[in-house]
PDB file of C-alpha atoms in Angstrom:
ATOM      1  CA  UNK A   1    -135.313  53.551 -76.593  1.00  0.00           C
ATOM      2  CA  UNK A   2    -131.588  54.300 -76.614  1.00  0.00           C
ATOM      3  CA  UNK A   3    -130.214  57.163 -78.665  1.00  0.00           C
ATOM      4  CA  UNK A   4    -127.705  56.327 -81.393  1.00  0.00           C
ATOM      5  CA  UNK A   5    -124.778  58.730 -81.678  1.00  0.00           C
ATOM      6  CA  UNK A   6    -122.655  58.532 -84.808  1.00  0.00           C
ATOM      7  CA  UNK A   7    -118.937  59.262 -84.556  1.00  0.00           C
ATOM      8  CA  UNK A   8    -117.342  60.356 -87.820  1.00  0.00           C
ATOM      9  CA  UNK A   9    -113.805  61.589 -88.348  1.00  0.00           C
ATOM     10  CA  UNK A  10    -110.275  60.876 -89.453  1.00  0.00           C
ATOM     11  CA  UNK A  11    -109.363  57.363 -90.524  1.00  0.00           C
ATOM     12  CA  UNK A  12    -105.909  58.601 -91.545  1.00  0.00           C
ATOM     13  CA  UNK A  13    -104.032  61.834 -92.214  1.00  0.00           C
ATOM     14  CA  UNK A  14    -102.568  64.641 -90.069  1.00  0.00           C
ATOM     15  CA  UNK A  15    -105.212  64.493 -87.339  1.00  0.00           C
ATOM     16  CA  UNK A  16    -104.037  60.961 -86.561  1.00  0.00           C
ATOM     17  CA  UNK A  17    -100.551  62.199 -85.727  1.00  0.00           C
ATOM     18  CA  UNK A  18    -101.736  63.852 -82.495  1.00  0.00           C
ATOM     19  CA  UNK A  19    -101.898  61.458 -79.568  1.00  0.00           C
ATOM     20  CA  UNK A  20    -104.310  63.838 -77.834  1.00  0.00           C
ATOM     21  CA  UNK A  21    -106.870  63.212 -80.606  1.00  0.00           C
ATOM     22  CA  UNK A  22    -106.822  59.465 -79.918  1.00  0.00           C
ATOM     23  CA  UNK A  23    -107.390  60.190 -76.229  1.00  0.00           C
ATOM     24  CA  UNK A  24    -110.252  62.563 -77.042  1.00  0.00           C
ATOM     25  CA  UNK A  25    -111.838  59.941 -79.288  1.00  0.00           C
ATOM     26  CA  UNK A  26    -111.678  57.308 -76.536  1.00  0.00           C
ATOM     27  CA  UNK A  27    -113.096  59.800 -74.037  1.00  0.00           C
ATOM     28  CA  UNK A  28    -115.906  60.502 -76.494  1.00  0.00           C
ATOM     29  CA  UNK A  29    -116.698  56.795 -76.758  1.00  0.00           C
ATOM     30  CA  UNK A  30    -116.694  56.436 -72.972  1.00  0.00           C
ATOM     31  CA  UNK A  31    -119.058  59.379 -72.603  1.00  0.00           C
ATOM     32  CA  UNK A  32    -121.470  57.883 -75.139  1.00  0.00           C
ATOM     33  CA  UNK A  33    -121.439  54.530 -73.335  1.00  0.00           C
ATOM     34  CA  UNK A  34    -121.833  56.086 -69.892  1.00  0.00           C
ATOM     35  CA  UNK A  35    -124.940  57.915 -71.116  1.00  0.00           C
ATOM     36  CA  UNK A  36    -126.342  54.519 -72.186  1.00  0.00           C
ATOM     37  CA  UNK A  37    -126.332  55.457 -75.864  1.00  0.00           C
ATOM     38  CA  UNK A  38    -125.339  53.296 -78.835  1.00  0.00           C
ATOM     39  CA  UNK A  39    -122.201  54.363 -80.680  1.00  0.00           C
ATOM     40  CA  UNK A  40    -122.481  54.171 -84.475  1.00  0.00           C
ATOM     41  CA  UNK A  41    -119.585  54.600 -86.889  1.00  0.00           C
ATOM     42  CA  UNK A  42    -118.336  53.529 -90.294  1.00  0.00           C
ATOM     43  CA  UNK A  43    -116.395  50.588 -88.802  1.00  0.00           C
ATOM     44  CA  UNK A  44    -113.225  52.167 -90.168  1.00  0.00           C
ATOM     45  CA  UNK A  45    -109.748  52.614 -88.666  1.00  0.00           C
ATOM     46  CA  UNK A  46    -108.635  55.800 -86.982  1.00  0.00           C
ATOM     47  CA  UNK A  47    -110.482  58.111 -84.598  1.00  0.00           C
ATOM     48  CA  UNK A  48    -113.946  56.517 -85.031  1.00  0.00           C
ATOM     49  CA  UNK A  49    -112.409  53.166 -84.064  1.00  0.00           C
ATOM     50  CA  UNK A  50    -110.674  54.766 -81.075  1.00  0.00           C
ATOM     51  CA  UNK A  51    -114.115  56.008 -79.997  1.00  0.00           C
ATOM     52  CA  UNK A  52    -115.485  52.481 -80.427  1.00  0.00           C
ATOM     53  CA  UNK A  53    -112.690  51.162 -78.206  1.00  0.00           C
ATOM     54  CA  UNK A  54    -113.530  53.716 -75.524  1.00  0.00           C
ATOM     55  CA  UNK A  55    -117.206  52.790 -75.656  1.00  0.00           C
ATOM     56  CA  UNK A  56    -116.594  49.042 -75.433  1.00  0.00           C
ATOM     57  CA  UNK A  57    -114.206  49.391 -72.506  1.00  0.00           C
ATOM     58  CA  UNK A  58    -116.909  51.376 -70.718  1.00  0.00           C
ATOM     59  CA  UNK A  59    -119.464  48.609 -71.323  1.00  0.00           C
ATOM     60  CA  UNK A  60    -121.173  50.263 -74.269  1.00  0.00           C
ATOM     61  CA  UNK A  61    -122.744  48.915 -77.457  1.00  0.00           C
ATOM     62  CA  UNK A  62    -121.153  49.660 -80.847  1.00  0.00           C
ATOM     63  CA  UNK A  63    -122.733  49.351 -84.309  1.00  0.00           C
ATOM     64  CA  UNK A  64    -120.453  49.562 -87.351  1.00  0.00           C
ATOM     65  CA  UNK A  65    -121.747  50.425 -90.835  1.00  0.00           C
ATOM     66  CA  UNK A  66    -119.221  48.879 -93.206  1.00  0.00           C
ATOM     67  CA  UNK A  67    -118.737  49.786 -96.881  1.00  0.00           C
ATOM     68  CA  UNK A  68    -117.843  46.155 -97.536  1.00  0.00           C
ATOM     69  CA  UNK A  69    -120.005  43.354 -98.909  1.00  0.00           C
ATOM     70  CA  UNK A  70    -118.721  40.783 -96.427  1.00  0.00           C
ATOM     71  CA  UNK A  71    -116.458  40.226 -93.455  1.00  0.00           C
ATOM     72  CA  UNK A  72    -113.689  39.069 -95.794  1.00  0.00           C
ATOM     73  CA  UNK A  73    -113.895  42.217 -97.914  1.00  0.00           C
ATOM     74  CA  UNK A  74    -114.155  44.362 -94.777  1.00  0.00           C
ATOM     75  CA  UNK A  75    -110.861  43.006 -93.467  1.00  0.00           C
ATOM     76  CA  UNK A  76    -108.873  42.360 -96.655  1.00  0.00           C
ATOM     77  CA  UNK A  77    -109.996  45.081 -99.063  1.00  0.00           C
ATOM     78  CA  UNK A  78    -110.888  47.890 -96.654  1.00  0.00           C
ATOM     79  CA  UNK A  79    -108.396  46.841 -93.965  1.00  0.00           C
ATOM     80  CA  UNK A  80    -110.958  47.726 -91.343  1.00  0.00           C
ATOM     81  CA  UNK A  81    -111.241  46.621 -87.702  1.00  0.00           C
ATOM     82  CA  UNK A  82    -113.729  44.274 -86.062  1.00  0.00           C
ATOM     83  CA  UNK A  83    -112.494  44.048 -82.462  1.00  0.00           C
ATOM     84  CA  UNK A  84    -114.578  46.769 -80.823  1.00  0.00           C
ATOM     85  CA  UNK A  85    -117.933  46.066 -82.490  1.00  0.00           C
ATOM     86  CA  UNK A  86    -121.064  44.271 -81.315  1.00  0.00           C
ATOM     87  CA  UNK A  87    -122.682  44.325 -84.758  1.00  0.00           C
ATOM     88  CA  UNK A  88    -121.250  45.192 -88.171  1.00  0.00           C
ATOM     89  CA  UNK A  89    -123.704  45.844 -90.993  1.00  0.00           C
ATOM     90  CA  UNK A  90    -122.132  44.967 -94.355  1.00  0.00           C
ATOM     91  CA  UNK A  91    -123.759  47.348 -96.813  1.00  0.00           C
ATOM     92  CA  UNK A  92    -121.736  46.444 -99.911  1.00  0.00           C
ATOM     93  CA  UNK A  93    -122.227  50.074-100.955  1.00  0.00           C
ATOM     94  CA  UNK A  94    -118.664  51.401-100.928  1.00  0.00           C
ATOM     95  CA  UNK A  95    -117.417  54.344 -98.914  1.00  0.00           C
ATOM     96  CA  UNK A  96    -119.514  57.240-100.216  1.00  0.00           C
ATOM     97  CA  UNK A  97    -122.881  55.494-100.324  1.00  0.00           C
ATOM     98  CA  UNK A  98    -122.160  53.872 -96.958  1.00  0.00           C
ATOM     99  CA  UNK A  99    -121.953  57.356 -95.465  1.00  0.00           C
ATOM    100  CA  UNK A 100    -125.677  57.912 -96.075  1.00  0.00           C
ATOM    101  CA  UNK A 101    -126.598  54.721 -94.197  1.00  0.00           C
ATOM    102  CA  UNK A 102    -124.198  55.701 -91.420  1.00  0.00           C
ATOM    103  CA  UNK A 103    -125.813  59.114 -90.989  1.00  0.00           C
ATOM    104  CA  UNK A 104    -129.396  57.898 -91.205  1.00  0.00           C
ATOM    105  CA  UNK A 105    -128.669  55.138 -88.682  1.00  0.00           C
ATOM    106  CA  UNK A 106    -127.712  57.837 -86.155  1.00  0.00           C
ATOM    107  CA  UNK A 107    -129.900  60.195 -84.152  1.00  0.00           C
ATOM    108  CA  UNK A 108    -127.037  62.686 -83.864  1.00  0.00           C
ATOM    109  CA  UNK A 109    -123.535  63.009 -85.278  1.00  0.00           C
ATOM    110  CA  UNK A 110    -120.203  63.933 -83.684  1.00  0.00           C
ATOM    111  CA  UNK A 111    -117.367  65.138 -85.924  1.00  0.00           C
ATOM    112  CA  UNK A 112    -113.772  64.652 -84.725  1.00  0.00           C
ATOM    113  CA  UNK A 113    -110.839  65.720 -86.890  1.00  0.00           C
ATOM    114  CA  UNK A 114    -111.683  64.614 -90.403  1.00  0.00           C
ATOM    115  CA  UNK A 115    -110.896  65.225 -94.070  1.00  0.00           C
ATOM    116  CA  UNK A 116    -112.856  65.109 -97.319  1.00  0.00           C
ATOM    117  CA  UNK A 117    -114.874  62.027 -96.341  1.00  0.00           C
ATOM    118  CA  UNK A 118    -115.860  63.547 -93.005  1.00  0.00           C
ATOM    119  CA  UNK A 119    -116.757  66.796 -94.758  1.00  0.00           C
ATOM    120  CA  UNK A 120    -119.157  64.806 -96.945  1.00  0.00           C
ATOM    121  CA  UNK A 121    -120.716  63.283 -93.825  1.00  0.00           C
ATOM    122  CA  UNK A 122    -121.035  66.696 -92.189  1.00  0.00           C
ATOM    123  CA  UNK A 123    -122.745  68.305 -95.189  1.00  0.00           C
ATOM    124  CA  UNK A 124    -125.276  65.476 -95.536  1.00  0.00           C
ATOM    125  CA  UNK A 125    -126.059  65.480 -91.810  1.00  0.00           C
ATOM    126  CA  UNK A 126    -126.292  69.288 -91.773  1.00  0.00           C
ATOM    127  CA  UNK A 127    -128.648  69.373 -94.752  1.00  0.00           C
ATOM    128  CA  UNK A 128    -130.807  66.647 -93.186  1.00  0.00           C
ATOM    129  CA  UNK A 129    -131.154  68.535 -89.911  1.00  0.00           C
ATOM    130  CA  UNK A 130    -129.319  66.070 -87.685  1.00  0.00           C
ATOM    131  CA  UNK A 131    -128.021  67.417 -84.376  1.00  0.00           C
ATOM    132  CA  UNK A 132    -124.278  67.858 -84.904  1.00  0.00           C
ATOM    133  CA  UNK A 133    -121.597  68.007 -82.246  1.00  0.00           C
ATOM    134  CA  UNK A 134    -118.225  69.314 -83.399  1.00  0.00           C
ATOM    135  CA  UNK A 135    -115.340  68.199 -81.181  1.00  0.00           C
ATOM    136  CA  UNK A 136    -113.017  71.160 -81.577  1.00  0.00           C
ATOM    137  CA  UNK A 137    -109.228  71.378 -81.276  1.00  0.00           C
ATOM    138  CA  UNK A 138    -108.897  68.054 -83.104  1.00  0.00           C
ATOM    139  CA  UNK A 139    -107.552  69.498 -86.388  1.00  0.00           C
ATOM    140  CA  UNK A 140    -109.046  68.573 -89.733  1.00  0.00           C
ATOM    141  CA  UNK A 141    -112.478  69.701 -90.858  1.00  0.00           C
ATOM    142  CA  UNK A 142    -113.734  69.868 -87.262  1.00  0.00           C
ATOM    143  CA  UNK A 143    -111.760  73.076 -86.752  1.00  0.00           C
ATOM    144  CA  UNK A 144    -113.051  74.715 -89.948  1.00  0.00           C
ATOM    145  CA  UNK A 145    -116.808  74.078 -89.951  1.00  0.00           C
ATOM    146  CA  UNK A 146    -117.824  77.747 -89.558  1.00  0.00           C
ATOM    147  CA  UNK A 147    -115.724  78.764 -92.580  1.00  0.00           C
ATOM    148  CA  UNK A 148    -117.077  75.902 -94.692  1.00  0.00           C
ATOM    149  CA  UNK A 149    -120.685  76.790 -93.901  1.00  0.00           C
ATOM    150  CA  UNK A 150    -120.028  80.470 -94.619  1.00  0.00           C
ATOM    151  CA  UNK A 151    -118.394  79.639 -97.977  1.00  0.00           C
ATOM    152  CA  UNK A 152    -121.551  77.718 -98.888  1.00  0.00           C
ATOM    153  CA  UNK A 153    -123.674  80.786 -98.058  1.00  0.00           C
ATOM    154  CA  UNK A 154    -125.443  78.910 -95.292  1.00  0.00           C
ATOM    155  CA  UNK A 155    -125.934  79.705 -91.610  1.00  0.00           C
ATOM    156  CA  UNK A 156    -125.134  77.609 -88.584  1.00  0.00           C
ATOM    157  CA  UNK A 157    -128.163  76.839 -86.439  1.00  0.00           C
ATOM    158  CA  UNK A 158    -128.859  75.780 -82.881  1.00  0.00           C
ATOM    159  CA  UNK A 159    -128.598  72.087 -83.810  1.00  0.00           C
ATOM    160  CA  UNK A 160    -124.846  72.500 -84.463  1.00  0.00           C
ATOM    161  CA  UNK A 161    -122.794  72.803 -81.283  1.00  0.00           C
ATOM    162  CA  UNK A 162    -119.074  73.189 -80.700  1.00  0.00           C
ATOM    163  CA  UNK A 163    -117.097  72.014 -77.686  1.00  0.00           C
ATOM    164  CA  UNK A 164    -113.569  70.796 -76.972  1.00  0.00           C
ATOM    165  CA  UNK A 165    -114.700  68.555 -74.108  1.00  0.00           C
ATOM    166  CA  UNK A 166    -116.058  65.123 -75.207  1.00  0.00           C
ATOM    167  CA  UNK A 167    -118.154  64.482 -72.099  1.00  0.00           C
ATOM    168  CA  UNK A 168    -119.793  67.897 -72.163  1.00  0.00           C
ATOM    169  CA  UNK A 169    -120.390  67.679 -75.912  1.00  0.00           C
ATOM    170  CA  UNK A 170    -122.304  64.401 -75.520  1.00  0.00           C
ATOM    171  CA  UNK A 171    -124.397  65.881 -72.708  1.00  0.00           C
ATOM    172  CA  UNK A 172    -125.295  68.878 -74.851  1.00  0.00           C
ATOM    173  CA  UNK A 173    -126.244  66.668 -77.799  1.00  0.00           C
ATOM    174  CA  UNK A 174    -128.550  64.660 -75.550  1.00  0.00           C
ATOM    175  CA  UNK A 175    -130.209  67.875 -74.400  1.00  0.00           C
ATOM    176  CA  UNK A 176    -131.147  68.544 -78.027  1.00  0.00           C
ATOM    177  CA  UNK A 177    -132.345  64.984 -78.664  1.00  0.00           C
ATOM    178  CA  UNK A 178    -134.566  64.980 -75.576  1.00  0.00           C
ATOM    179  CA  UNK A 179    -136.280  68.231 -76.558  1.00  0.00           C
ATOM    180  CA  UNK A 180    -137.568  67.238 -79.989  1.00  0.00           C
ATOM    181  CA  UNK A 181    -138.061  64.196 -82.184  1.00  0.00           C
ATOM    182  CA  UNK A 182    -135.969  65.538 -85.053  1.00  0.00           C
ATOM    183  CA  UNK A 183    -136.682  66.956 -88.493  1.00  0.00           C
ATOM    184  CA  UNK A 184    -138.974  65.509 -91.145  1.00  0.00           C
ATOM    185  CA  UNK A 185    -138.639  65.409 -94.916  1.00  0.00           C
ATOM    186  CA  UNK A 186    -141.359  67.119 -96.921  1.00  0.00           C
ATOM    187  CA  UNK A 187    -141.168  67.938-100.643  1.00  0.00           C
ATOM    188  CA  UNK A 188    -137.406  67.241-100.531  1.00  0.00           C
ATOM    189  CA  UNK A 189    -136.950  70.002 -97.934  1.00  0.00           C
ATOM    190  CA  UNK A 190    -135.807  69.370 -94.388  1.00  0.00           C
ATOM    191  CA  UNK A 191    -138.113  71.138 -91.958  1.00  0.00           C
ATOM    192  CA  UNK A 192    -138.656  71.180 -88.213  1.00  0.00           C
ATOM    193  CA  UNK A 193    -141.986  70.171 -86.745  1.00  0.00           C
ATOM    194  CA  UNK A 194    -142.625  72.133 -83.551  1.00  0.00           C
ATOM    195  CA  UNK A 195    -145.554  72.146 -81.132  1.00  0.00           C
ATOM    196  CA  UNK A 196    -146.611  75.209 -79.154  1.00  0.00           C
ATOM    197  CA  UNK A 197    -149.273  75.631 -76.525  1.00  0.00           C
ATOM    198  CA  UNK A 198    -151.336  78.488 -75.190  1.00  0.00           C
ATOM    199  CA  UNK A 199    -154.121  78.597 -72.592  1.00  0.00           C
ATOM    200  CA  UNK A 200    -156.802  77.379 -74.969  1.00  0.00           C
ATOM    201  CA  UNK A 201    -155.285  75.332 -77.787  1.00  0.00           C
ATOM    202  CA  UNK A 202    -152.424  73.144 -78.785  1.00  0.00           C
ATOM    203  CA  UNK A 203    -151.267  73.647 -82.366  1.00  0.00           C
ATOM    204  CA  UNK A 204    -148.637  72.274 -84.702  1.00  0.00           C
ATOM    205  CA  UNK A 205    -146.585  74.672 -86.798  1.00  0.00           C
ATOM    206  CA  UNK A 206    -143.935  73.772 -89.353  1.00  0.00           C
ATOM    207  CA  UNK A 207    -141.060  76.195 -89.789  1.00  0.00           C
ATOM    208  CA  UNK A 208    -137.438  76.281 -90.820  1.00  0.00           C
ATOM    209  CA  UNK A 209    -135.200  77.305 -87.945  1.00  0.00           C
ATOM    210  CA  UNK A 210    -131.960  79.279 -88.150  1.00  0.00           C
ATOM    211  CA  UNK A 211    -130.030  80.592 -85.181  1.00  0.00           C
ATOM    212  CA  UNK A 212    -126.480  81.232 -84.083  1.00  0.00           C
ATOM    213  CA  UNK A 213    -124.512  78.244 -82.825  1.00  0.00           C
ATOM    214  CA  UNK A 214    -122.901  78.167 -79.427  1.00  0.00           C
ATOM    215  CA  UNK A 215    -119.361  77.225 -78.564  1.00  0.00           C
ATOM    216  CA  UNK A 216    -117.501  76.227 -75.408  1.00  0.00           C
ATOM    217  CA  UNK A 217    -113.849  75.442 -74.817  1.00  0.00           C
ATOM    218  CA  UNK A 218    -112.334  73.693 -71.837  1.00  0.00           C
ATOM    219  CA  UNK A 219    -109.972  70.909 -70.905  1.00  0.00           C
ATOM    220  CA  UNK A 220    -110.850  67.190 -70.837  1.00  0.00           C
TER     221      UNK A 220
END
């Protein structure tokens, strides 16, 4: 089964003024496609759409989760693109509620640039234990995640990784996805289900993990 990697970030705003961010988004999409993963986004303009373009040009598959009720509303009311998508799911849920479907349709999330909407997507994905890749040096919320988490009196864990190189970031996310099947929801708490082995028995143990995140910086 192919992994689904969600790309969430700036649809407008200051992060869109940097041409290098558009190039990073396209490189991110290419990397996702080259790893034979499905790219998922909110079928919105901006950096997520640039990533979709990169994926399609590399022969990838793109799923868009639209806030609109129909194709007509998607184009006319939300002024959103359709060119780089294989499938668009019309949720009819509006922007905020659509974000939940977007996140839960993805095995892992990449944040690039981003403002308030992307911050909402990050916090939901973080609370739900999704592997999160933060593409750094793209302005917006992506360059302030550690401060945001600290202000919320939370700790970054080993499922949140930082890198300024799109290709390497995707590879690192896949390393996480291949090692475990993801968190589960129990009593409204997100927990990790781990298996350990010794010489005599194999046992399941449920714990909550917390560890320091790791960060790398490099050129494209």
